[in-house]
Amino acid sequence: MKTIHLKTIILALAISCFSIAVHSNAFADETHYPLTVKNCGRTLVFNKAPERVVSVGQNTTEILYALGLSDKVKGTALWYSPVLPQFTDVNKNVKMLSHDVPSFESIIAEKPDLVASHQEWVIGPAGSAATYDQFKDFEIPVYTAPADCVGKDNLAGSDGLRTAPFTMDMIYQEISELALIFNVQDRGEKLVKELKAREQAAIDKVKNLPKGKISAVFWYSSADLDIDPYVAGDLGAPGYIMKILGIKNVIESNYEWPTVGWETIVKANPTIIVLAEMDRRRFPADDVVVKRDFLKKDPVTKLLPAVENNRLVNMDVQSMNTTMRTIDGIEKLANAIVELGLDKK
């Protein structure tokens, strides 16, 4: 009887401990306000979950949509591509302040209690739309995507200079922190888990790829077709895509999008040329059709084996930026490698 009684006590204690642990985990899932968040060298304080958000940057907006927060977004700006198909309906109900850089006045007019921004060149120490200090004067916190400030000097060059490579962990951090700010941690955890699973599946698809034998160049655009193109450096999103798939980047630079001469690129002889596809038409080469036409007709580039063998891969420009869509870029390139039979060489 004593043995049975002891077992009963142990079982009861175990159940009690489990119940406490579950309760603690559930409790930990709740955001406690005031909440302090360290962001891009600044301290943000939230007394409650924001109700009115202006998101400046397509990626940040799509993350908010993915977290089920579209009803909190009162205005958005800076878009490069159509919204992700699954968000077409909710996006119709969100005010577009500008497809490009919005004005400070248009943001303030929406009376936001949070501005969520993707890039510091738009809103930052010397932002083209506004500075952090301008919003501070109105007591409006600005949350900037970690991918655009962690290990990056945005005052060096137009696109900034990375001192550390981009990784998807920076996107996962943004998702988790926004989920924390809005008290929807369960949604954030689910989204991160889904993205990590997709990333691993793409890596596994080309796990037998001969390391270092396949190379690539990512062509973003060109200010003019007669001058050097903007191509991807080592430390941005394209560099990450190539690295995790075992592909060599023929461009060695810490700048996001350095300009490199076609003669240098031809000499490097990339196995694959990845072309940015976008709605923006600031330059003629923003159009992917123009890019393809140039490569096939230019006397220098048309002799590239990648061009002759049509190893040209179109990729949505948002996949080439430090965004949630970088996962799409990883999948796109992994699939192209398999379709081209490069994983078997």
XYZ file of N, CA and C in Angstrom, residues 33-271:
717
model
N 3.237 44.539 -21.547
C 3.487 45.959 -21.799
C 3.660 46.699 -20.478
N 4.483 47.745 -20.451
C 5.221 48.294 -21.571
C 6.336 47.346 -22.048
N 6.474 47.281 -23.352
C 7.455 46.411 -23.998
C 8.598 47.256 -24.541
N 9.825 46.851 -24.242
C 11.002 47.545 -24.757
C 11.679 46.677 -25.801
N 11.924 47.251 -26.966
C 12.566 46.532 -28.063
C 13.788 47.311 -28.529
N 14.931 46.640 -28.609
C 16.142 47.249 -29.153
C 16.100 47.078 -30.666
N 16.233 48.177 -31.404
C 16.103 48.106 -32.856
C 17.058 49.082 -33.536
N 17.996 48.529 -34.289
C 18.916 49.330 -35.105
C 19.589 50.444 -34.295
N 20.073 50.089 -33.105
C 20.789 51.042 -32.271
C 19.908 51.989 -31.493
N 18.591 51.752 -31.535
C 17.655 52.612 -30.817
C 16.811 51.768 -29.860
N 16.153 52.420 -28.928
C 15.268 51.736 -27.987
C 13.835 52.172 -28.244
N 12.962 51.215 -28.520
C 11.553 51.496 -28.764
C 10.736 50.993 -27.582
N 9.755 51.771 -27.168
C 8.896 51.382 -26.047
C 7.444 51.396 -26.512
N 6.751 50.292 -26.241
C 5.339 50.169 -26.606
C 4.516 49.951 -25.345
N 3.570 50.824 -25.102
C 2.693 50.694 -23.934
C 1.523 49.750 -24.208
N 1.271 49.488 -25.472
C 0.226 48.553 -25.882
C 0.494 48.140 -27.324
N -0.245 47.173 -27.809
C -0.100 46.750 -29.199
C -0.559 47.885 -30.117
N 0.227 48.219 -31.151
C -0.164 49.301 -32.064
C -1.498 49.013 -32.743
N -2.237 50.086 -32.995
C -3.540 49.981 -33.658
C -3.511 50.553 -35.074
N -2.591 51.498 -35.296
C -2.503 52.153 -36.607
C -1.049 52.122 -37.071
N -0.793 51.356 -38.128
C 0.565 51.175 -38.624
C 0.676 51.679 -40.050
N 1.751 52.382 -40.334
C 2.120 52.683 -41.714
C 3.378 51.884 -42.001
N 3.331 51.038 -43.010
C 4.478 50.196 -43.356
C 5.102 50.715 -44.640
N 6.364 51.087 -44.541
C 7.092 51.635 -45.678
C 8.067 50.576 -46.180
N 7.648 49.870 -47.206
C 8.448 48.773 -47.739
C 7.571 47.556 -47.947
N 7.616 47.010 -49.132
C 6.748 45.886 -49.486
C 6.955 44.686 -48.570
N 8.201 44.374 -48.260
C 8.472 43.194 -47.433
C 7.841 43.311 -46.052
N 8.018 44.473 -45.427
C 7.450 44.682 -44.093
C 5.935 44.564 -44.131
N 5.335 45.116 -45.187
C 3.882 45.035 -45.326
C 3.431 43.589 -45.459
N 4.125 42.813 -46.273
C 3.736 41.418 -46.481
C 3.952 40.576 -45.224
N 4.937 40.920 -44.422
C 5.120 40.224 -43.145
C 3.934 40.512 -42.226
N 3.503 41.764 -42.173
C 2.346 42.120 -41.348
C 1.094 41.391 -41.833
N 0.930 41.298 -43.147
C -0.197 40.542 -43.697
C -0.106 39.073 -43.284
N 1.100 38.501 -43.395
C 1.300 37.090 -43.062
C 1.034 36.808 -41.588
N 1.173 37.827 -40.757
C 0.903 37.687 -39.326
C -0.564 37.964 -38.994
N -1.368 38.177 -40.044
C -2.792 38.424 -39.833
C -3.099 39.801 -39.287
N -2.261 40.783 -39.618
C -2.396 42.130 -39.059
C -2.791 43.171 -40.103
N -3.382 42.744 -41.204
C -3.719 43.685 -42.280
C -4.684 44.773 -41.805
N -5.533 44.447 -40.833
C -6.491 45.450 -40.342
C -5.811 46.576 -39.569
N -4.559 46.355 -39.148
C -3.808 47.387 -38.420
C -3.044 48.305 -39.379
N -2.873 47.863 -40.621
C -2.091 48.635 -41.591
C -2.983 49.694 -42.236
N -2.687 50.955 -41.961
C -3.514 52.063 -42.446
C -2.921 52.752 -43.669
N -1.708 52.378 -44.018
C -1.071 52.945 -45.197
C 0.206 52.201 -45.500
N 0.581 52.150 -46.781
C 1.794 51.450 -47.169
C 2.435 52.173 -48.340
N 3.708 51.856 -48.589
C 4.439 52.528 -49.669
C 5.666 51.696 -50.039
N 6.304 52.089 -51.141
C 7.549 51.503 -51.627
C 7.368 50.036 -52.041
N 6.754 49.863 -53.209
C 6.490 48.530 -53.752
C 7.260 48.318 -55.053
N 7.789 47.105 -55.207
C 8.553 46.761 -56.407
C 7.831 45.734 -57.286
N 6.955 44.959 -56.680
C 6.287 43.861 -57.381
C 4.831 43.786 -56.931
N 4.007 43.025 -57.662
C 2.630 42.807 -57.192
C 2.655 42.117 -55.830
N 1.632 42.348 -55.040
C 1.541 41.713 -53.736
C 1.454 40.207 -53.908
N 1.916 39.463 -52.914
C 1.808 38.003 -52.960
C 0.348 37.609 -53.176
N 0.102 36.623 -54.025
C -1.275 36.258 -54.399
C -2.221 36.044 -53.219
N -1.718 35.449 -52.148
C -2.586 35.146 -51.006
C -3.047 36.395 -50.256
N -2.419 37.550 -50.582
C -2.793 38.783 -49.887
C -3.481 39.787 -50.809
N -3.882 39.355 -51.980
C -4.499 40.267 -52.955
C -5.730 40.959 -52.386
N -6.590 40.207 -51.750
C -7.843 40.765 -51.240
C -7.612 41.741 -50.092
N -6.776 41.368 -49.123
C -6.564 42.258 -47.969
C -5.817 43.518 -48.391
N -4.948 43.389 -49.389
C -4.166 44.537 -49.830
C -5.048 45.609 -50.478
N -6.173 45.189 -51.057
C -7.087 46.141 -51.687
C -7.675 47.129 -50.679
N -7.701 46.721 -49.412
C -8.304 47.560 -48.377
C -7.294 48.466 -47.676
N -6.037 48.393 -48.111
C -4.984 49.199 -47.477
C -4.611 50.361 -48.391
N -4.553 51.540 -47.830
C -4.264 52.747 -48.610
C -2.818 52.745 -49.109
N -2.641 52.963 -50.413
C -1.312 53.059 -50.996
C -0.894 54.527 -50.979
N 0.065 54.860 -50.124
C 0.537 56.241 -50.027
C 1.394 56.602 -51.228
N 2.188 55.647 -51.673
C 3.032 55.832 -52.846
C 3.638 54.488 -53.222
N 3.750 54.228 -54.537
C 4.439 53.013 -54.961
C 5.949 53.162 -54.776
N 6.379 54.409 -54.654
C 7.793 54.709 -54.454
C 7.972 55.264 -53.036
N 8.908 56.187 -52.869
C 9.182 56.765 -51.555
C 8.058 57.729 -51.168
N 7.434 57.526 -50.009
C 6.332 58.411 -49.590
C 6.871 59.693 -48.959
N 6.029 60.688 -48.854
C 6.429 61.909 -48.163
C 6.205 61.737 -46.666
N 6.950 62.480 -45.890
C 6.790 62.448 -44.439
C 5.368 62.865 -44.057
N 4.842 63.864 -44.757
C 3.509 64.382 -44.460
C 2.422 63.327 -44.698
N 2.594 62.518 -45.770
C 1.585 61.497 -46.066
C 1.563 60.405 -45.008
N 2.708 60.125 -44.415
C 2.782 59.116 -43.346
C 2.115 59.650 -42.083
N 2.481 60.867 -41.710
C 1.946 61.498 -40.502
C 0.426 61.655 -40.593
N -0.062 61.901 -41.804
C -1.501 62.135 -42.002
C -2.343 60.932 -41.589
N -1.752 59.733 -41.586
C -2.489 58.522 -41.198
C -2.511 58.304 -39.692
N -1.891 59.213 -38.952
C -1.866 59.157 -37.478
C -1.399 57.794 -36.950
N -0.242 57.329 -37.414
C 0.234 56.009 -36.974
C 0.760 56.021 -35.537
N 0.612 54.910 -34.853
C 1.279 54.750 -33.570
C 2.488 53.824 -33.733
N 2.757 53.440 -34.993
C 3.971 52.705 -35.359
C 4.226 52.890 -36.841
N 5.477 53.153 -37.181
C 5.915 53.123 -38.576
C 6.871 51.948 -38.693
N 6.523 50.993 -39.542
C 7.368 49.824 -39.764
C 8.054 50.010 -41.114
N 9.375 50.050 -41.097
C 10.136 50.395 -42.299
C 11.112 49.288 -42.686
N 11.279 49.132 -43.981
C 12.155 48.068 -44.475
C 13.595 48.522 -44.646
N 13.811 49.789 -45.064
C 15.173 50.216 -45.398
C 15.495 51.605 -44.849
N 16.726 51.738 -44.336
C 17.129 52.998 -43.727
C 17.394 54.106 -44.738
N 17.600 53.762 -45.987
C 17.805 54.835 -46.961
C 16.503 55.619 -47.178
N 15.369 55.009 -46.793
C 14.073 55.684 -46.886
C 13.757 56.408 -45.581
N 13.816 55.665 -44.476
C 13.639 56.253 -43.139
C 14.816 55.804 -42.282
N 15.616 56.743 -41.864
C 16.812 56.392 -41.098
C 17.559 57.628 -40.666
N 18.856 57.484 -40.381
C 19.652 58.636 -39.948
C 19.635 59.781 -40.961
N 19.582 59.409 -42.246
C 19.521 60.422 -43.311
C 18.544 59.955 -44.379
N 17.359 59.552 -43.960
C 16.376 58.971 -44.874
C 15.870 59.930 -45.930
N 15.569 59.381 -47.115
C 15.068 60.210 -48.202
C 13.626 60.648 -47.967
N 12.864 59.871 -47.184
C 11.489 60.251 -46.843
C 11.453 61.036 -45.536
N 12.218 60.573 -44.560
C 12.255 61.231 -43.251
C 13.368 60.621 -42.410
N 13.720 61.303 -41.351
C 14.722 60.790 -40.419
C 14.022 60.232 -39.191
N 14.754 59.458 -38.428
C 14.207 58.946 -37.174
C 13.787 60.096 -36.257
N 14.602 61.141 -36.240
C 14.331 62.270 -35.345
C 13.004 62.960 -35.671
N 12.651 63.000 -36.953
C 11.389 63.639 -37.326
C 10.197 62.913 -36.698
N 10.254 61.579 -36.691
C 9.166 60.813 -36.084
C 9.242 60.865 -34.562
N 10.459 60.975 -34.048
C 10.635 61.077 -32.600
C 9.965 62.339 -32.075
N 10.004 63.423 -32.868
C 9.354 64.673 -32.477
C 7.848 64.493 -32.287
N 7.279 63.514 -33.023
C 5.845 63.231 -32.932
C 5.563 62.040 -32.003
N 6.617 61.549 -31.338
C 6.532 60.406 -30.422
C 5.976 59.166 -31.130
N 6.414 58.969 -32.377
C 6.005 57.795 -33.154
C 7.213 56.869 -33.308
N 7.162 55.655 -32.764
C 8.288 54.734 -32.912
C 8.418 54.233 -34.339
N 9.656 54.073 -34.789
C 9.939 53.521 -36.114
C 10.685 52.209 -35.928
N 10.059 51.109 -36.364
C 10.716 49.803 -36.309
C 11.314 49.523 -37.682
N 12.617 49.320 -37.737
C 13.311 49.056 -38.998
C 13.710 47.587 -39.080
N 13.570 47.003 -40.261
C 13.931 45.605 -40.470
C 15.387 45.365 -40.075
N 15.659 44.413 -39.177
C 17.041 44.123 -38.769
C 17.950 43.809 -39.957
N 17.389 43.221 -41.011
C 18.200 42.859 -42.177
C 18.838 44.064 -42.841
N 18.308 45.257 -42.577
C 18.863 46.436 -43.219
C 19.791 47.235 -42.312
N 19.998 46.790 -41.087
C 20.899 47.559 -40.219
C 21.877 46.687 -39.448
N 21.571 45.421 -39.242
C 22.495 44.546 -38.523
C 23.674 44.205 -39.434
N 24.875 44.568 -38.991
C 26.053 44.303 -39.805
C 26.065 45.084 -41.106
N 25.540 46.315 -41.074
C 25.478 47.118 -42.296
C 25.602 48.597 -41.965
N 26.420 49.306 -42.767
C 26.584 50.747 -42.633
C 25.814 51.427 -43.754
N 24.657 52.000 -43.418
C 23.804 52.605 -44.442
C 24.209 54.028 -44.812
N 25.267 54.525 -44.197
C 25.777 55.836 -44.567
C 26.961 55.725 -45.522
N 27.296 54.485 -45.885
C 28.408 54.249 -46.811
C 27.854 53.819 -48.167
N 27.798 54.741 -49.102
C 27.283 54.411 -50.427
C 25.772 54.459 -50.467
N 25.219 54.494 -51.663
C 23.765 54.650 -51.818
C 22.976 53.473 -51.271
N 23.502 52.258 -51.412
C 22.797 51.074 -50.930
C 23.377 50.526 -49.642
N 24.386 51.195 -49.116
C 24.977 50.744 -47.875
C 26.081 49.727 -48.078
N 26.863 49.538 -47.038
C 27.974 48.593 -47.071
C 27.806 47.591 -45.945
N 27.723 46.331 -46.294
C 27.582 45.283 -45.282
C 28.940 44.910 -44.704
N 28.973 44.782 -43.385
C 30.170 44.323 -42.703
C 29.999 42.884 -42.242
N 28.795 42.370 -42.360
C 28.481 40.977 -42.021
C 27.446 40.474 -43.026
N 27.492 39.202 -43.385
C 26.565 38.687 -44.399
C 25.121 38.610 -43.917
N 24.209 38.856 -44.845
C 22.785 38.662 -44.566
C 22.499 37.177 -44.399
N 21.593 36.855 -43.477
C 21.082 35.490 -43.355
C 19.577 35.572 -43.124
N 18.881 34.493 -43.381
C 17.444 34.473 -43.163
C 17.087 34.636 -41.691
N 18.046 34.420 -40.803
C 17.785 34.627 -39.371
C 17.360 36.070 -39.099
N 17.831 37.006 -39.924
C 17.452 38.410 -39.759
C 15.975 38.616 -40.086
N 15.487 37.891 -41.081
C 14.066 37.954 -41.427
C 13.242 37.284 -40.334
N 13.724 36.161 -39.841
C 13.022 35.469 -38.762
C 12.965 36.345 -37.505
N 14.032 37.119 -37.276
C 14.043 38.048 -36.142
C 12.970 39.123 -36.327
N 12.873 39.657 -37.540
C 11.854 40.686 -37.813
C 10.447 40.141 -37.581
N 10.203 38.942 -38.080
C 8.889 38.326 -37.896
C 8.588 38.147 -36.413
N 9.554 37.620 -35.682
C 9.358 37.348 -34.255
C 9.158 38.634 -33.454
N 9.920 39.674 -33.788
C 9.800 40.929 -33.043
C 8.488 41.651 -33.354
N 8.066 41.640 -34.605
C 6.779 42.253 -34.934
C 5.643 41.475 -34.266
N 5.772 40.148 -34.242
C 4.760 39.326 -33.575
C 4.707 39.655 -32.079
N 5.865 39.899 -31.485
C 5.935 40.252 -30.066
C 5.298 41.621 -29.821
N 5.601 42.581 -30.669
C 5.065 43.930 -30.519
C 3.540 43.927 -30.571
N 2.989 43.066 -31.461
C 1.533 43.012 -31.648
C 0.859 41.917 -30.823
N 1.655 41.201 -30.016
C 1.116 40.146 -29.161
C 0.460 39.022 -29.965
N 1.127 38.591 -31.036
C 0.647 37.455 -31.844
C 1.803 36.470 -32.050
N 2.488 36.139 -30.937
C 3.678 35.299 -31.028
C 3.416 33.944 -31.658
N 2.234 33.378 -31.420
C 1.933 32.066 -31.989
C 1.938 32.119 -33.513
N 1.435 33.209 -34.076
C 1.441 33.366 -35.537
C 2.872 33.528 -36.054
N 3.677 34.265 -35.297
C 5.066 34.455 -35.688
C 5.841 33.152 -35.688
N 5.645 32.362 -34.646
C 6.339 31.073 -34.555
C 5.928 30.149 -35.696
N 4.658 30.144 -36.037
C 4.164 29.303 -37.118
C 4.757 29.721 -38.454
N 4.798 31.029 -38.708
C 5.339 31.532 -39.969
C 6.819 31.212 -40.101
N 7.576 31.430 -39.054
C 9.014 31.139 -39.084
C 9.253 29.646 -39.335
N 8.485 28.810 -38.679
C 8.614 27.362 -38.854
C 8.359 26.961 -40.307
N 7.338 27.551 -40.915
C 7.007 27.233 -42.314
C 8.129 27.670 -43.255
N 8.671 28.856 -43.035
C 9.730 29.365 -43.899
C 11.007 28.534 -43.761
N 11.338 28.144 -42.538
C 12.531 27.319 -42.310
C 12.396 25.962 -42.992
N 11.204 25.404 -42.970
C 10.974 24.106 -43.612
C 11.154 24.230 -45.127
N 10.650 25.304 -45.713
C 10.805 25.530 -47.158
C 12.273 25.729 -47.526
N 12.977 26.454 -46.696
C 14.406 26.698 -46.941
C 15.184 25.392 -46.938
N 14.930 24.548 -45.956
C 15.643 23.279 -45.858
C 15.302 22.356 -47.019
N 14.044 22.355 -47.441
C 13.625 21.508 -48.563
C 14.349 21.905 -49.844
N 14.537 23.198 -50.053
C 15.244 23.675 -51.245
C 16.715 23.284 -51.196
N 17.315 23.391 -50.024
C 18.715 22.999 -49.850
C 18.881 21.508 -50.130
N 17.953 20.710 -49.617
C 18.019 19.260 -49.807
C 17.873 18.873 -51.275
N 17.148 19.673 -52.036
C 16.902 19.369 -53.456
C 18.202 19.357 -54.256
N 19.174 20.188 -53.847
C 20.438 20.267 -54.597
C 21.624 19.858 -53.721
N 21.371 18.982 -52.765
C 22.426 18.596 -51.824
C 23.588 17.864 -52.492
N 23.332 17.298 -53.692
C 24.399 16.591 -54.397
C 25.108 17.472 -55.413
N 24.824 18.764 -55.401
C 25.450 19.698 -56.331
C 26.953 19.742 -56.079
N 27.758 19.588 -57.139
C 29.217 19.657 -56.967
C 29.618 21.010 -56.392
N 30.195 21.026 -55.230
C 30.529 22.278 -54.552
C 31.601 23.052 -55.322
N 31.338 24.315 -55.557
C 32.304 25.190 -56.194
C 32.410 25.071 -57.701
N 31.665 24.147 -58.303
C 31.772 23.951 -59.754
C 30.743 24.763 -60.536
N 29.725 25.240 -59.855
C 28.692 26.035 -60.502
C 28.759 27.456 -59.949
N 28.702 28.428 -60.851
C 28.790 29.826 -60.444
C 27.615 30.608 -61.023
N 27.422 31.804 -60.504
C 26.297 32.615 -60.973
C 26.591 34.091 -60.785
N 25.832 34.913 -61.514
C 25.822 36.348 -61.307
C 24.362 36.780 -61.273
N 24.027 37.673 -60.361
C 22.671 38.210 -60.246
C 22.679 39.632 -60.815
N 21.947 39.843 -61.916
C 21.871 41.173 -62.542
C 20.579 41.847 -62.107
N 20.746 42.912 -61.314
C 19.589 43.659 -60.810
C 19.039 44.588 -61.885
N 19.878 45.505 -62.351
C 19.476 46.449 -63.396
C 20.716 47.188 -63.869
N 20.500 48.212 -64.712
C 21.581 49.078 -65.184
C 20.991 50.468 -65.382
N 21.725 51.475 -64.943
C 21.247 52.847 -65.137
C 21.138 53.162 -66.621
N 21.987 52.526 -67.403
C 21.955 52.636 -68.867
C 22.594 51.366 -69.412
N 22.085 50.845 -70.498
C 22.606 49.591 -71.037
C 24.037 49.720 -71.562
N 24.481 50.954 -71.788
C 25.839 51.163 -72.286
C 26.874 51.263 -71.171
N 26.415 51.190 -69.911
C 27.367 51.288 -68.803
C 27.297 50.021 -67.949
N 28.171 49.957 -66.951
C 28.277 48.754 -66.121
C 26.978 48.463 -65.373
N 26.599 47.187 -65.299
C 25.355 46.807 -64.619
C 25.495 46.746 -63.104
N 24.354 46.860 -62.413
C 24.295 46.624 -60.973
C 24.133 45.117 -60.763
N 25.105 44.521 -60.105
C 25.065 43.088 -59.849
C 25.229 42.830 -58.355
N 24.904 41.625 -57.932
C 24.877 41.318 -56.499
C 26.262 41.063 -55.927
N 26.518 41.697 -54.782
C 27.742 41.432 -54.048
C 27.618 40.158 -53.221
N 28.604 39.906 -52.390
C 28.664 38.651 -51.627
C 27.756 38.603 -50.408
N 27.480 39.760 -49.795
C 26.908 39.752 -48.455
C 25.410 40.025 -48.374
N 24.750 40.268 -49.513
C 23.317 40.504 -49.510
C 22.524 39.218 -49.681
N 21.233 39.363 -50.009
C 20.357 38.197 -50.161
C 20.822 37.239 -51.270
N 21.212 37.728 -52.464
C 21.679 36.802 -53.500
C 22.918 36.018 -53.060
N 23.816 36.699 -52.317
C 25.001 36.014 -51.812
C 24.610 34.873 -50.887
N 23.589 35.110 -50.064
C 23.092 34.074 -49.154
C 22.484 32.915 -49.937
N 21.678 33.246 -50.936
C 21.046 32.212 -51.768
C 22.101 31.315 -52.403
N 23.111 31.945 -52.982
C 24.161 31.164 -53.644
C 24.951 30.322 -52.648
N 25.273 30.908 -51.516
C 26.096 30.199 -50.530
C 25.415 28.943 -50.016
N 24.143 29.054 -49.633
C 23.498 27.885 -49.032
C 23.182 26.795 -50.059
N 23.168 27.178 -51.353
C 22.931 26.183 -52.395
C 24.237 25.650 -52.986
N 25.362 26.139 -52.485
C 26.656 25.644 -52.942
C 27.090 26.220 -54.278
N 26.676 27.459 -54.574
C 27.014 28.114 -55.835
C 28.005 29.245 -55.571
N 28.974 29.405 -56.460
C 29.962 30.470 -56.313
C 29.452 31.755 -56.945
N 29.574 32.856 -56.214
C 29.246 34.175 -56.749
C 30.489 34.709 -57.459
N 30.386 35.044 -58.742
C 31.554 35.526 -59.482
C 31.901 36.972 -59.128
N 31.020 37.631 -58.376
C 31.263 39.011 -57.962
C 31.750 39.040 -56.520
N 32.917 39.580 -56.298
C 33.475 39.677 -54.949
C 33.406 41.130 -54.480
N 32.386 41.430 -53.679
C 32.197 42.786 -53.178
C 31.296 42.754 -51.954
N 31.550 43.667 -51.001
C 30.710 43.780 -49.817
C 29.555 44.754 -50.019
N 29.544 45.448 -51.147
C 28.427 46.343 -51.443
C 27.226 45.520 -51.879
N 26.030 46.048 -51.575
C 24.805 45.333 -51.935
C 24.721 45.106 -53.443
N 24.860 46.186 -54.206
C 24.726 46.111 -55.667
C 25.821 46.945 -56.329
N 27.039 46.437 -56.374
C 28.121 47.170 -57.024
C 27.943 47.169 -58.543
N 28.557 48.137 -59.213
C 28.569 48.122 -60.676
C 29.854 47.431 -61.125
N 29.713 46.481 -62.029
C 30.843 45.692 -62.517
C 30.755 45.598 -64.039
N 31.860 45.770 -64.719
C 31.881 45.746 -66.180
C 31.575 44.369 -66.754
N 30.922 44.371 -67.921
C 30.583 43.102 -68.554
C 31.827 42.301 -68.933
N 32.904 42.992 -69.247
C 34.142 42.276 -69.601
C 34.615 41.429 -68.432
N 34.503 41.995 -67.224
C 34.900 41.255 -66.014
C 33.983 40.058 -65.787
N 32.677 40.260 -66.000
C 31.709 39.188 -65.802
C 31.919 38.074 -66.826
N 32.156 38.460 -68.086
C 32.385 37.463 -69.150
C 33.637 36.650 -68.848
N 34.668 37.323 -68.354
C 35.908 36.625 -68.011
C 35.675 35.608 -66.903
N 34.792 35.942 -65.958
C 34.476 35.021 -64.854
C 33.623 33.854 -65.328
N 32.908 34.038 -66.449
C 32.122 32.971 -67.088
C 31.154 32.263 -66.126
N 30.144 32.978 -65.631
C 29.183 32.340 -64.710
C 28.372 31.248 -65.393
N 28.097 30.203 -64.667
C 27.299 29.090 -65.197
C 25.858 29.525 -65.430
